[in-house]
GROMACS .gro file of C-alpha atoms in nm:
model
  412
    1UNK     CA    1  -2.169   1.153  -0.844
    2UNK     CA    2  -2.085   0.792  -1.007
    3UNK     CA    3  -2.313   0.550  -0.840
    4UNK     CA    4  -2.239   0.270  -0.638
    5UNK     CA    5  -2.413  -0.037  -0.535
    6UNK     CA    6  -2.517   0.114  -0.137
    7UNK     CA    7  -2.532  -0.128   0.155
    8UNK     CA    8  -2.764  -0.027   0.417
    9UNK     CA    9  -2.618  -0.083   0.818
   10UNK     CA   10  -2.356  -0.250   0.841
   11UNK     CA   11  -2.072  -0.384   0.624
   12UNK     CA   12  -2.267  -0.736   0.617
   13UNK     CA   13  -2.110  -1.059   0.422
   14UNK     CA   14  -1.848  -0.852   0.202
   15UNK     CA   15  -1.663  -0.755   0.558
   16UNK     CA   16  -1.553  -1.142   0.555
   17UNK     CA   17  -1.376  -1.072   0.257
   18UNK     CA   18  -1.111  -0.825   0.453
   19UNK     CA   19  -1.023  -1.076   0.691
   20UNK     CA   20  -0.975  -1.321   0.453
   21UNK     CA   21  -0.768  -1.044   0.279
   22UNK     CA   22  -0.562  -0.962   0.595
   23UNK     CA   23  -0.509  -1.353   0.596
   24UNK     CA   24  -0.334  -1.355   0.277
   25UNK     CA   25  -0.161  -1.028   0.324
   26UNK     CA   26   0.013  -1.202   0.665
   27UNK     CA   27   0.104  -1.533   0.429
   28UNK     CA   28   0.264  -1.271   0.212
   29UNK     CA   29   0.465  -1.113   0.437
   30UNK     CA   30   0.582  -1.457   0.570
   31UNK     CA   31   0.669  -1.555   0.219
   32UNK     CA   32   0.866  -1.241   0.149
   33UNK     CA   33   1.055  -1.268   0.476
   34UNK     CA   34   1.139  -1.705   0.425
   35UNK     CA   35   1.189  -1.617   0.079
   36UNK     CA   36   1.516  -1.350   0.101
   37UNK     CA   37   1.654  -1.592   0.390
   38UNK     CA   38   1.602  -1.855   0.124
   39UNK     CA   39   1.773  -1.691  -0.114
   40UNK     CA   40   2.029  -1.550   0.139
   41UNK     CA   41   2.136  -1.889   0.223
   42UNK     CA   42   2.158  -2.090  -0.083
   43UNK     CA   43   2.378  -1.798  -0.237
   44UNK     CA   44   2.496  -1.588   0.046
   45UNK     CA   45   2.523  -1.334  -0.175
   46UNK     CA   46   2.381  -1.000  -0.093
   47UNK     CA   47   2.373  -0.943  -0.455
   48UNK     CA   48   2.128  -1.231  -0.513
   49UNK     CA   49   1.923  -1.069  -0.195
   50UNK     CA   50   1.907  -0.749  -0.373
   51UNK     CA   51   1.785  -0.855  -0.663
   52UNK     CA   52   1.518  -1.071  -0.561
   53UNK     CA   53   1.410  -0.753  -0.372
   54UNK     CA   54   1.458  -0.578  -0.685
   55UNK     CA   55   1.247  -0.802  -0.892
   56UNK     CA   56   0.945  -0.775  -0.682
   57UNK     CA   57   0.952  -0.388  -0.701
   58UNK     CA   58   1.018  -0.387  -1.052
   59UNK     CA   59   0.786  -0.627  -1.181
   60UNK     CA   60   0.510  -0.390  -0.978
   61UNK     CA   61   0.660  -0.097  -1.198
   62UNK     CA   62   0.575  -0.272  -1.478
   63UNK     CA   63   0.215  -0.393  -1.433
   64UNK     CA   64   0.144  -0.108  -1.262
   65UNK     CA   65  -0.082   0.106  -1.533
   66UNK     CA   66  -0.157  -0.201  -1.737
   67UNK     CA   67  -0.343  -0.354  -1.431
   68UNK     CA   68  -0.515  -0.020  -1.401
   69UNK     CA   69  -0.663  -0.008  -1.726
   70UNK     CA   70  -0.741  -0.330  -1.710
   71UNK     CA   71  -0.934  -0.290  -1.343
   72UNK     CA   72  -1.171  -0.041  -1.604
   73UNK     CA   73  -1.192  -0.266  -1.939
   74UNK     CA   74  -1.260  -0.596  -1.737
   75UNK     CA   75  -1.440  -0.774  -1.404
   76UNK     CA   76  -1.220  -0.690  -1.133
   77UNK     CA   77  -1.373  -0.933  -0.922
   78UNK     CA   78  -1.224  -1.196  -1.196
   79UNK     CA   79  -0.901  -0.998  -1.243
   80UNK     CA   80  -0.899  -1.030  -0.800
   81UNK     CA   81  -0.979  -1.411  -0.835
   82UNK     CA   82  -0.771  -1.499  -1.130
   83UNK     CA   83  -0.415  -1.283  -0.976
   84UNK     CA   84  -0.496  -1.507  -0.607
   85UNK     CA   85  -0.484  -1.797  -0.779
   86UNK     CA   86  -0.196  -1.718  -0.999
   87UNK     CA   87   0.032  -1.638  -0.684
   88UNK     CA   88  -0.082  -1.927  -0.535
   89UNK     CA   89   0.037  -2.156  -0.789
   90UNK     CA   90   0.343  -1.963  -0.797
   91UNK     CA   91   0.436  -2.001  -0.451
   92UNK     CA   92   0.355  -2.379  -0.468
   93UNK     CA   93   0.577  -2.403  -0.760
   94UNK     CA   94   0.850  -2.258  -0.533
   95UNK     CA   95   0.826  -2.610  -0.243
   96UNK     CA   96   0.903  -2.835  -0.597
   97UNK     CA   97   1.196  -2.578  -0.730
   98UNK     CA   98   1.371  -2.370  -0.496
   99UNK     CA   99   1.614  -2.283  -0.682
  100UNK     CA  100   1.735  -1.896  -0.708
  101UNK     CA  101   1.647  -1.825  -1.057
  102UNK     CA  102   1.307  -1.987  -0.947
  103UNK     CA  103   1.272  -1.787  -0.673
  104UNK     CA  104   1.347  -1.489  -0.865
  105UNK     CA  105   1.165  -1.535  -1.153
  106UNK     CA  106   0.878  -1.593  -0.850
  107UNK     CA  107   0.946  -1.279  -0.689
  108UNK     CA  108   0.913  -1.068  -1.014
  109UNK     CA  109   0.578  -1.241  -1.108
  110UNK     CA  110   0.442  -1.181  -0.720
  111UNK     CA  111   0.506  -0.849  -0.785
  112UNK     CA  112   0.289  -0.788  -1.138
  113UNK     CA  113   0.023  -1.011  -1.020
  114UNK     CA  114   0.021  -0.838  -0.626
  115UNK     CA  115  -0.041  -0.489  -0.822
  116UNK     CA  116  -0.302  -0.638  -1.060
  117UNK     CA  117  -0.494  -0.780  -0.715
  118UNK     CA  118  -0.413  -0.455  -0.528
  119UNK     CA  119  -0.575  -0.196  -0.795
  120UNK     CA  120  -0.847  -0.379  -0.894
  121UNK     CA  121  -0.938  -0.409  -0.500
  122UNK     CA  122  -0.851  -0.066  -0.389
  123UNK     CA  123  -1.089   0.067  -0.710
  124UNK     CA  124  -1.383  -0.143  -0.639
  125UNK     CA  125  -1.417  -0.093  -0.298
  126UNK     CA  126  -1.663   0.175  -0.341
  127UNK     CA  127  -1.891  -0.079  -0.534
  128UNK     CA  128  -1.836  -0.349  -0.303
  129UNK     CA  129  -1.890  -0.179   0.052
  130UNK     CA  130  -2.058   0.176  -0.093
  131UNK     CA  131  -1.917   0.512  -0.129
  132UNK     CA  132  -2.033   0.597   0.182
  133UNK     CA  133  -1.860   0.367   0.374
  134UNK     CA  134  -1.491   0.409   0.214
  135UNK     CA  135  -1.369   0.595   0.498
  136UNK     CA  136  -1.478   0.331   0.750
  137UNK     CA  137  -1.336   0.002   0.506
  138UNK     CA  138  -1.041   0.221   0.438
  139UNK     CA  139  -1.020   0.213   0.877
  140UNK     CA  140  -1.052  -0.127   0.863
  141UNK     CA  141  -0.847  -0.225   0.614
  142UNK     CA  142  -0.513  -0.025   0.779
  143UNK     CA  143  -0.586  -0.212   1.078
  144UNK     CA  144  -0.613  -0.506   0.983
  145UNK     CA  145  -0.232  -0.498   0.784
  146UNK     CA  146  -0.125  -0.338   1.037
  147UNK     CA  147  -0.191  -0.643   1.276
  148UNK     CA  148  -0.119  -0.865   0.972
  149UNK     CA  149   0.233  -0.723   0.949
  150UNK     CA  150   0.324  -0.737   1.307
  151UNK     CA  151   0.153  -1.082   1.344
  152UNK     CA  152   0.336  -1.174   0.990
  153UNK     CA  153   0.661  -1.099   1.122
  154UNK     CA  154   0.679  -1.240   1.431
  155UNK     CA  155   0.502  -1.551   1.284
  156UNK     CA  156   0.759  -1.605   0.999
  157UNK     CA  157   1.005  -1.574   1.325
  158UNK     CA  158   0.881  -1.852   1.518
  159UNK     CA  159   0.745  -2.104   1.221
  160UNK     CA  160   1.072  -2.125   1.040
  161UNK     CA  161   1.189  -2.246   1.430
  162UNK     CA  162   0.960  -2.555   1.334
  163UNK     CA  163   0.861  -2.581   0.958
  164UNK     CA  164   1.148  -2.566   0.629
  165UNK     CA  165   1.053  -2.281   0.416
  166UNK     CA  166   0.849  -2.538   0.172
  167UNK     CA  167   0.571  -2.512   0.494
  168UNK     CA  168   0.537  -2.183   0.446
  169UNK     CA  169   0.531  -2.166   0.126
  170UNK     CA  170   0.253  -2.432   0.161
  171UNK     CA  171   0.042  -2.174   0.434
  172UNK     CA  172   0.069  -1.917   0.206
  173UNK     CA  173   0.000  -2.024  -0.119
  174UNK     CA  174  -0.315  -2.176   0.103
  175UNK     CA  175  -0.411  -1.820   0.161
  176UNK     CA  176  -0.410  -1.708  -0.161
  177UNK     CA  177  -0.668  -1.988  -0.216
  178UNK     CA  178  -0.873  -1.912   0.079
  179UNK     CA  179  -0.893  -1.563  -0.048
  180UNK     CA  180  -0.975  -1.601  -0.434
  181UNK     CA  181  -1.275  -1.879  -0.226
  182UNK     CA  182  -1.408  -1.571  -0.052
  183UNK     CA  183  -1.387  -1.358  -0.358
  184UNK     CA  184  -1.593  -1.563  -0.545
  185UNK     CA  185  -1.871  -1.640  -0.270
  186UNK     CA  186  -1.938  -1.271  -0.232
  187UNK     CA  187  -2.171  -1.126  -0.451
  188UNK     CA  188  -2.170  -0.755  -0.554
  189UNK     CA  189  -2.314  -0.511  -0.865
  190UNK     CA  190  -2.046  -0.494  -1.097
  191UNK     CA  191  -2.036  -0.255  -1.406
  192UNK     CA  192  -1.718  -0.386  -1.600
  193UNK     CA  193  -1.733  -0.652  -1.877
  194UNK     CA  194  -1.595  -1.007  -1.799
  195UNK     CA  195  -1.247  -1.056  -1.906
  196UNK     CA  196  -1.340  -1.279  -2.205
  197UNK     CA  197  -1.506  -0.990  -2.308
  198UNK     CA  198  -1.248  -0.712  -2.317
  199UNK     CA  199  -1.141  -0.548  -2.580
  200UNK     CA  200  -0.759  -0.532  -2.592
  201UNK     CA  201  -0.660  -0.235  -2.790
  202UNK     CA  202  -0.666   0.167  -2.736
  203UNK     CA  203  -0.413   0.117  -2.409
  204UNK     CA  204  -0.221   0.391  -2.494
  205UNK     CA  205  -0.534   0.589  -2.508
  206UNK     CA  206  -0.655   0.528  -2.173
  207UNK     CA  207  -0.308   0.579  -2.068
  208UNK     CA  208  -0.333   0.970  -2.230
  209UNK     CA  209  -0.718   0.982  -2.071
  210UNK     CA  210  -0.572   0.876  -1.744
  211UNK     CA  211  -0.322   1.132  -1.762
  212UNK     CA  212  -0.521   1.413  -1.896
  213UNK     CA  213  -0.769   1.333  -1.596
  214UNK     CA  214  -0.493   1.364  -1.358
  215UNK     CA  215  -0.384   1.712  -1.535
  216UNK     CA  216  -0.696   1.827  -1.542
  217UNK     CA  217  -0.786   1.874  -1.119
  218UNK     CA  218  -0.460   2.034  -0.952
  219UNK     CA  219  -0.556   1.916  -0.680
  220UNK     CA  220  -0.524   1.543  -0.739
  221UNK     CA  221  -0.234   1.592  -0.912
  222UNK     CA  222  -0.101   1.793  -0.595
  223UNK     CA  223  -0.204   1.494  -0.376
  224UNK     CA  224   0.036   1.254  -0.647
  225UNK     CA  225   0.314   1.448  -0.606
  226UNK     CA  226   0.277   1.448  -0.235
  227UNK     CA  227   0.233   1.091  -0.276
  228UNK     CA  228   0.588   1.053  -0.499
  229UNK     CA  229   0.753   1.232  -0.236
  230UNK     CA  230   0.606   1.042   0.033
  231UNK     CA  231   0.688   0.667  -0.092
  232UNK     CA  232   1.061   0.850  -0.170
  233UNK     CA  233   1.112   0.933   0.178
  234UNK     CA  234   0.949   0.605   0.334
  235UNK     CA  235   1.285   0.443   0.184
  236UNK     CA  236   1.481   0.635   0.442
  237UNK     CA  237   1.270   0.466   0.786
  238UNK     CA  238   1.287   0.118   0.596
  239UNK     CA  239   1.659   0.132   0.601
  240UNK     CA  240   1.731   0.352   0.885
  241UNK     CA  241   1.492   0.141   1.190
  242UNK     CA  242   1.755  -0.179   1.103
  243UNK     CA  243   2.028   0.022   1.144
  244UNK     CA  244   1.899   0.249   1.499
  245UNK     CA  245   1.821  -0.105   1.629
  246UNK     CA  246   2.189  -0.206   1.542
  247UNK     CA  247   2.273   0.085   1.753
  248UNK     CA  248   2.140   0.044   2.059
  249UNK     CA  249   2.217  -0.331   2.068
  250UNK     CA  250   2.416  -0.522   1.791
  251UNK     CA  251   2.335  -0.838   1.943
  252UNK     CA  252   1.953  -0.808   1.963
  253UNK     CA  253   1.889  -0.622   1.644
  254UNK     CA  254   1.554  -0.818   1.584
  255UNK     CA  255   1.407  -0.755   1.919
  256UNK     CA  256   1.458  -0.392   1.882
  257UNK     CA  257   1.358  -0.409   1.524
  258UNK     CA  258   1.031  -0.598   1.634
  259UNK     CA  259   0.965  -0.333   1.919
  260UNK     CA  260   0.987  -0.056   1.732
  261UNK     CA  261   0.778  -0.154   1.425
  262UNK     CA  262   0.550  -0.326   1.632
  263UNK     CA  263   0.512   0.024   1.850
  264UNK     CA  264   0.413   0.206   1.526
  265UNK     CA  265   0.182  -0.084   1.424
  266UNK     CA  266   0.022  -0.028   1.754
  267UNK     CA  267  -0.036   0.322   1.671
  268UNK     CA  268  -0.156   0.289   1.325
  269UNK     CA  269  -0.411   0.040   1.463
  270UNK     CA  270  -0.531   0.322   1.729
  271UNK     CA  271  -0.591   0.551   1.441
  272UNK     CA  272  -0.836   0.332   1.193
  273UNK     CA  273  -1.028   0.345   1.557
  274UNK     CA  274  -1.034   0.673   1.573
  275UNK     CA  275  -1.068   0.777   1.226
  276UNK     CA  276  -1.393   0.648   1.105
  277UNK     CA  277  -1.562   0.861   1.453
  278UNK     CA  278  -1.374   1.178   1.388
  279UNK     CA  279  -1.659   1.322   1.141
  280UNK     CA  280  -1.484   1.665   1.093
  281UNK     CA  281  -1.142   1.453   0.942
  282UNK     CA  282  -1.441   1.348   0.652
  283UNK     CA  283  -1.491   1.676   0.543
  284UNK     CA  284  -1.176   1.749   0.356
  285UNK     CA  285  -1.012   1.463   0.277
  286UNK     CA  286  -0.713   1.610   0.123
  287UNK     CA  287  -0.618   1.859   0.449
  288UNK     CA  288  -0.686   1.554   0.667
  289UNK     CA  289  -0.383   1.347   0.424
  290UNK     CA  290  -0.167   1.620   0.421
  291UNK     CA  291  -0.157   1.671   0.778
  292UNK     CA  292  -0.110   1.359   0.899
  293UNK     CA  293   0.164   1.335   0.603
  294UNK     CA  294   0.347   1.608   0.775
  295UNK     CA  295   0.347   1.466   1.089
  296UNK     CA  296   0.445   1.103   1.022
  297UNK     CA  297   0.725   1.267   0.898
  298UNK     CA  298   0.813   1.476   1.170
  299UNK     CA  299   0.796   1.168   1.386
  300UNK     CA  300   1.021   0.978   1.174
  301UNK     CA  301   1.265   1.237   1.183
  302UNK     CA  302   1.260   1.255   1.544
  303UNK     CA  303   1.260   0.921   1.583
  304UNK     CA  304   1.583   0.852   1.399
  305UNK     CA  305   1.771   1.123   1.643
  306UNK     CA  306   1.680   0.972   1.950
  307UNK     CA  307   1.921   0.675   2.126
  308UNK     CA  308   1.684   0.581   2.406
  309UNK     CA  309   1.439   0.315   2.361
  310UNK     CA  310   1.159   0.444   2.571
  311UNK     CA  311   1.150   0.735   2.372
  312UNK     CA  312   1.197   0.620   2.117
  313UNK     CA  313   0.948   0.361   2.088
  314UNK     CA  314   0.685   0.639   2.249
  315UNK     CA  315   0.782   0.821   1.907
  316UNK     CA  316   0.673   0.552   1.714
  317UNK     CA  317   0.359   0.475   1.801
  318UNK     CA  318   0.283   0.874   1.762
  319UNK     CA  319   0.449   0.827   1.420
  320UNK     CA  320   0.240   0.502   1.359
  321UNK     CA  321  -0.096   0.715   1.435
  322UNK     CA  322  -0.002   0.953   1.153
  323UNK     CA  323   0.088   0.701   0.909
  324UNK     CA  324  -0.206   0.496   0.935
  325UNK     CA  325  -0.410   0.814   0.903
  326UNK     CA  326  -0.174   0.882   0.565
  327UNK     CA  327  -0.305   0.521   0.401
  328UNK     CA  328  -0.713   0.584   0.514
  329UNK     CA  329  -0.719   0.934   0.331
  330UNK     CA  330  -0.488   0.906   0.054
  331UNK     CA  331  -0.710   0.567  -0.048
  332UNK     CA  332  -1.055   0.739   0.027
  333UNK     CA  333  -0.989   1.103  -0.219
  334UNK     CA  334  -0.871   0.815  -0.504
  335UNK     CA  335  -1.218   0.627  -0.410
  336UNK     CA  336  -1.382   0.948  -0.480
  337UNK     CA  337  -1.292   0.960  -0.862
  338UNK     CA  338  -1.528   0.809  -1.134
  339UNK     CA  339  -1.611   0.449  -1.091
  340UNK     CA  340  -1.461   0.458  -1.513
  341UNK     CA  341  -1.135   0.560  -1.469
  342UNK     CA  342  -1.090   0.468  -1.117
  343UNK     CA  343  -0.883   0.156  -1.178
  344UNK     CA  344  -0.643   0.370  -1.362
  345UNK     CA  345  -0.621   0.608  -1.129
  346UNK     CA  346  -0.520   0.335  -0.873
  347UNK     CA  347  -0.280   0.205  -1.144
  348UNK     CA  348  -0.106   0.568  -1.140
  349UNK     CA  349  -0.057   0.549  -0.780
  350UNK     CA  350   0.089   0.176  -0.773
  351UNK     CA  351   0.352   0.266  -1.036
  352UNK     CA  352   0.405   0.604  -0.803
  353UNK     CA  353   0.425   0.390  -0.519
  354UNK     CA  354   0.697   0.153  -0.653
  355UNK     CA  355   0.881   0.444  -0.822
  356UNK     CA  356   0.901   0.620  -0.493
  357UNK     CA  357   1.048   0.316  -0.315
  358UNK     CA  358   1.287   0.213  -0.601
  359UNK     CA  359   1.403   0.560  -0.679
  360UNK     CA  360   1.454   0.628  -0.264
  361UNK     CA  361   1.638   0.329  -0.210
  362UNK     CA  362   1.860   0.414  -0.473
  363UNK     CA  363   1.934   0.788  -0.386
  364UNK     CA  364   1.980   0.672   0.006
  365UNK     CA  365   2.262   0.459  -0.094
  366UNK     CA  366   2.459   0.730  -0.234
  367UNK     CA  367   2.365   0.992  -0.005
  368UNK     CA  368   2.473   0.724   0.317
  369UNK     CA  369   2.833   0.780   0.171
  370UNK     CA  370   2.798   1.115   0.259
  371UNK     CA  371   2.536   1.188   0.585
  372UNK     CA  372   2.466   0.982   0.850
  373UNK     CA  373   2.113   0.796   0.916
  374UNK     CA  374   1.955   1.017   1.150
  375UNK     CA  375   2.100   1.357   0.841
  376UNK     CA  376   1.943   1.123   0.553
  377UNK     CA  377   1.583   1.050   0.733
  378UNK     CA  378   1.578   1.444   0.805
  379UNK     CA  379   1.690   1.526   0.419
  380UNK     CA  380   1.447   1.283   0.256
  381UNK     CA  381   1.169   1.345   0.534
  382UNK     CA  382   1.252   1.746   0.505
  383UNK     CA  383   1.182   1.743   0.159
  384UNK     CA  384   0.826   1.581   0.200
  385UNK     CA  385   0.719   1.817   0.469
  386UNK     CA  386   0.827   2.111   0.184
  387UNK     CA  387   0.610   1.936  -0.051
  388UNK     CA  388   0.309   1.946   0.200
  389UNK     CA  389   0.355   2.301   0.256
  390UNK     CA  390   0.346   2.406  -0.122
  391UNK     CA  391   0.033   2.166  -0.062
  392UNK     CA  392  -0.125   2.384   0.140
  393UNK     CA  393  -0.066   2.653  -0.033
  394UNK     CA  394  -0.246   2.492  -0.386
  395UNK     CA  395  -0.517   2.345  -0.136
  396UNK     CA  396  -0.612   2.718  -0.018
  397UNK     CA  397  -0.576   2.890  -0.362
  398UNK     CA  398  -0.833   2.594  -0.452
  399UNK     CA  399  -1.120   2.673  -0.176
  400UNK     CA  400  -1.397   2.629  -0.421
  401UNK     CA  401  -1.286   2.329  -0.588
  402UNK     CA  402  -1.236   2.138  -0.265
  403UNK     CA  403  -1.571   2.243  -0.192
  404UNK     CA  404  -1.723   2.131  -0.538
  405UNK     CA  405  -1.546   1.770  -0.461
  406UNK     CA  406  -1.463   1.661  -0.125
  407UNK     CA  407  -1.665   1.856   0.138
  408UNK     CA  408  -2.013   1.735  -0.092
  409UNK     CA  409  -1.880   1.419  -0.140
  410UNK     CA  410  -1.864   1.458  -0.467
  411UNK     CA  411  -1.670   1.233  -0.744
  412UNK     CA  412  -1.394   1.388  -0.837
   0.00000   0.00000   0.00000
């Protein structure tokens, strides 16, 4: 068992930290939605749109397993500081140049610097809060975005009434700030060199050791190709919600929009109540993802073939309760590997993450020219719930080494 830095009671002065980190998260969301409208209407070109979206994803790809192995060469409490600031300045940069290549080139660097922040944060949590506490942060953590995205949303809606996008920029650059302040007033055990200090060379090997450690337990790799298939099918709710809004009222396509995501935030913050009382859902982390997996995507799936908003909406705050669950487990059996390679391990699953998204977006396009919404969220979902199932049947040929990791709370 790697050991961590244990916090007796409760969470104490590092919980501050999460809000702070919900705060920024919000300003991001903000950003992202002032900056396509930006771009939207200084081009209106929905080639311009795309790619800004595109950039953003992409330059995630990229920094993905670089940000990992640096999260295990290097402080990740400077790597945390040092990628808040960064996007901070960025965004500022944006109220003096709003121009589209600026806001492109902006979008691809928010992207490598929000996965060197993200992995680096998602790895040291164990350190930070203690291993026995991941489940419970993890809780916290979902419910807090969860609010942050609903309260992001709706905020971007009414600020840009009042303030020009350079406002916004301003609030959430400010964030970024306000986080990297909290970061550094927080003290913590840390077991990684400073970043002065690290040795840049041998990448590609911890890229092979990552790899190899992957290979080695089935069952994490298992849980990775859940995940793949999983951030694939996610693609299909992200475009299809717009679109069932647009159907049950073309003229109010944002209110629907708002209601529906803002039903399955509701539900996702139910579940990081429940979760961190529900003792028996600790025991085996990786049944506990893979069920509530399945289910989110059964609920999306019925979701999308529904036309009545009460049931719809009823639908997805069910779905929201299994998705939230999806984010608490899948984070906590990642938390459970070696504190050493646990930043690339994170890394693996940020490129995943992005891949899934990129490569889903991309297949949905085509296959819309052929099935309908409601026939392309059951494909893409359908083919996730297969993937749990084969899951299950790896997990129960794999008794004893669930029982040698997860059920002792073992590293993995």
């Amino acid at each position: 068992m790697s050991s961590t830095a244990k916090i007796p009671g409760k969470m104490g002065k590092q919980s501050y930290f999460l809000y702070t980190k919900s705060f920024s998260d919000m300003g991001s969301m903000m950003e992202m939605l002032v900056m396509n409208a930006v771009i939207f209407s200084e081009t209106g070109s929905t080639a311009w749109l795309a790619a800004v979206l595109s950039a953003r994803v992409f330059g995630g790809i990229l920094s993905s397993i670089v940000s990992g192995i640096l999260a295990d060469r290097c402080s990740r409490r400077q790597i945390m500081v040092y990628s808040d600031l960064i996007r901070g300045v960025i965004i500022l940069t944006l109220c003096f140049f709003p121009s589209p290549f600026s806001l492109l080139l902006a979008a691809f660097l928010m992207g490598i610097f929000a996965s060197f922040f993200s992995v680096s944060f998602n790895a040291e949590i164990p350190r930070i809060f203690g291993e026995e506490k991941v489940v419970k942060v993890n809780s916290l953590l979902s419910r807090l975005s969860a609010i942050s995205m609903v309260i992001g949303f709706f905020g971007a809606a009414v600020l840009a009434e009042v303030l020009n996008p350079r406002g916004i920029f301003v609030i959430d650059a400010l964030s970024f700030f306000l986080s990297g302040a909290a970061l550094l007033k927080i003290k913590w055990s840390e077991l990684n060199k400073p970043v002065s200090m690290a040795v840049q060379k041998h990448w590609i090997r911890d890229s092979h050791e990552a790899c190899r450690f992957v290979r080695d337990r089935p069952l994490l790799l298992m849980i990775f190709i859940i995940f793949l298939c999983q951030t694939f099918a996610a693609s299909s709710q992200n475009l299809g919600i717009p679109l069932l809004s647009e159907s049950l009222s073309s003229e109010n396509i944002s209110f629907y929009q708002g209601m529906i995501w803002g039903c399955w935030g509701l539900g996702c913050i139910l579940t990081t109540i429940i979760v961190p009382g529900v003792k028996r859902l600790h025991q085996n982390f990786f049944l506990s993802y893979m069920v509530f997996s399945m289910f989110a995507s059964i609920g999306f799936i019925l979701l999308m073939w529904n036309n009545s908003i009460f049931y719809i909406t009823v639908l997805a705050f069910i779905t929201g309760m299994f998705d939230g669950g999806t984010g608490i487990f899948f984070n906590a059996i990642l938390q459970k590997t070696e504190n050493r390679i646990r930043g690339k391990i994170f890394g693996i699953a940020s490129f995943l993450n992005r891949l899934g998204f990129a490569a889903g977006f991309a297949a949905a396009a085509q296959v819309l020219r052929h099935l309908s919404m409601p026939m392309l969220v059951l494909f893409f979902h359908g083919g996730m719930i297969v993937a749990v199932l084969f899951g299950f049947i790896v997990l129960l040929s794999k008794r004893q080494d669930v029982k040698k990791t997860i059920i002792e709370n073992e590293s993995i």
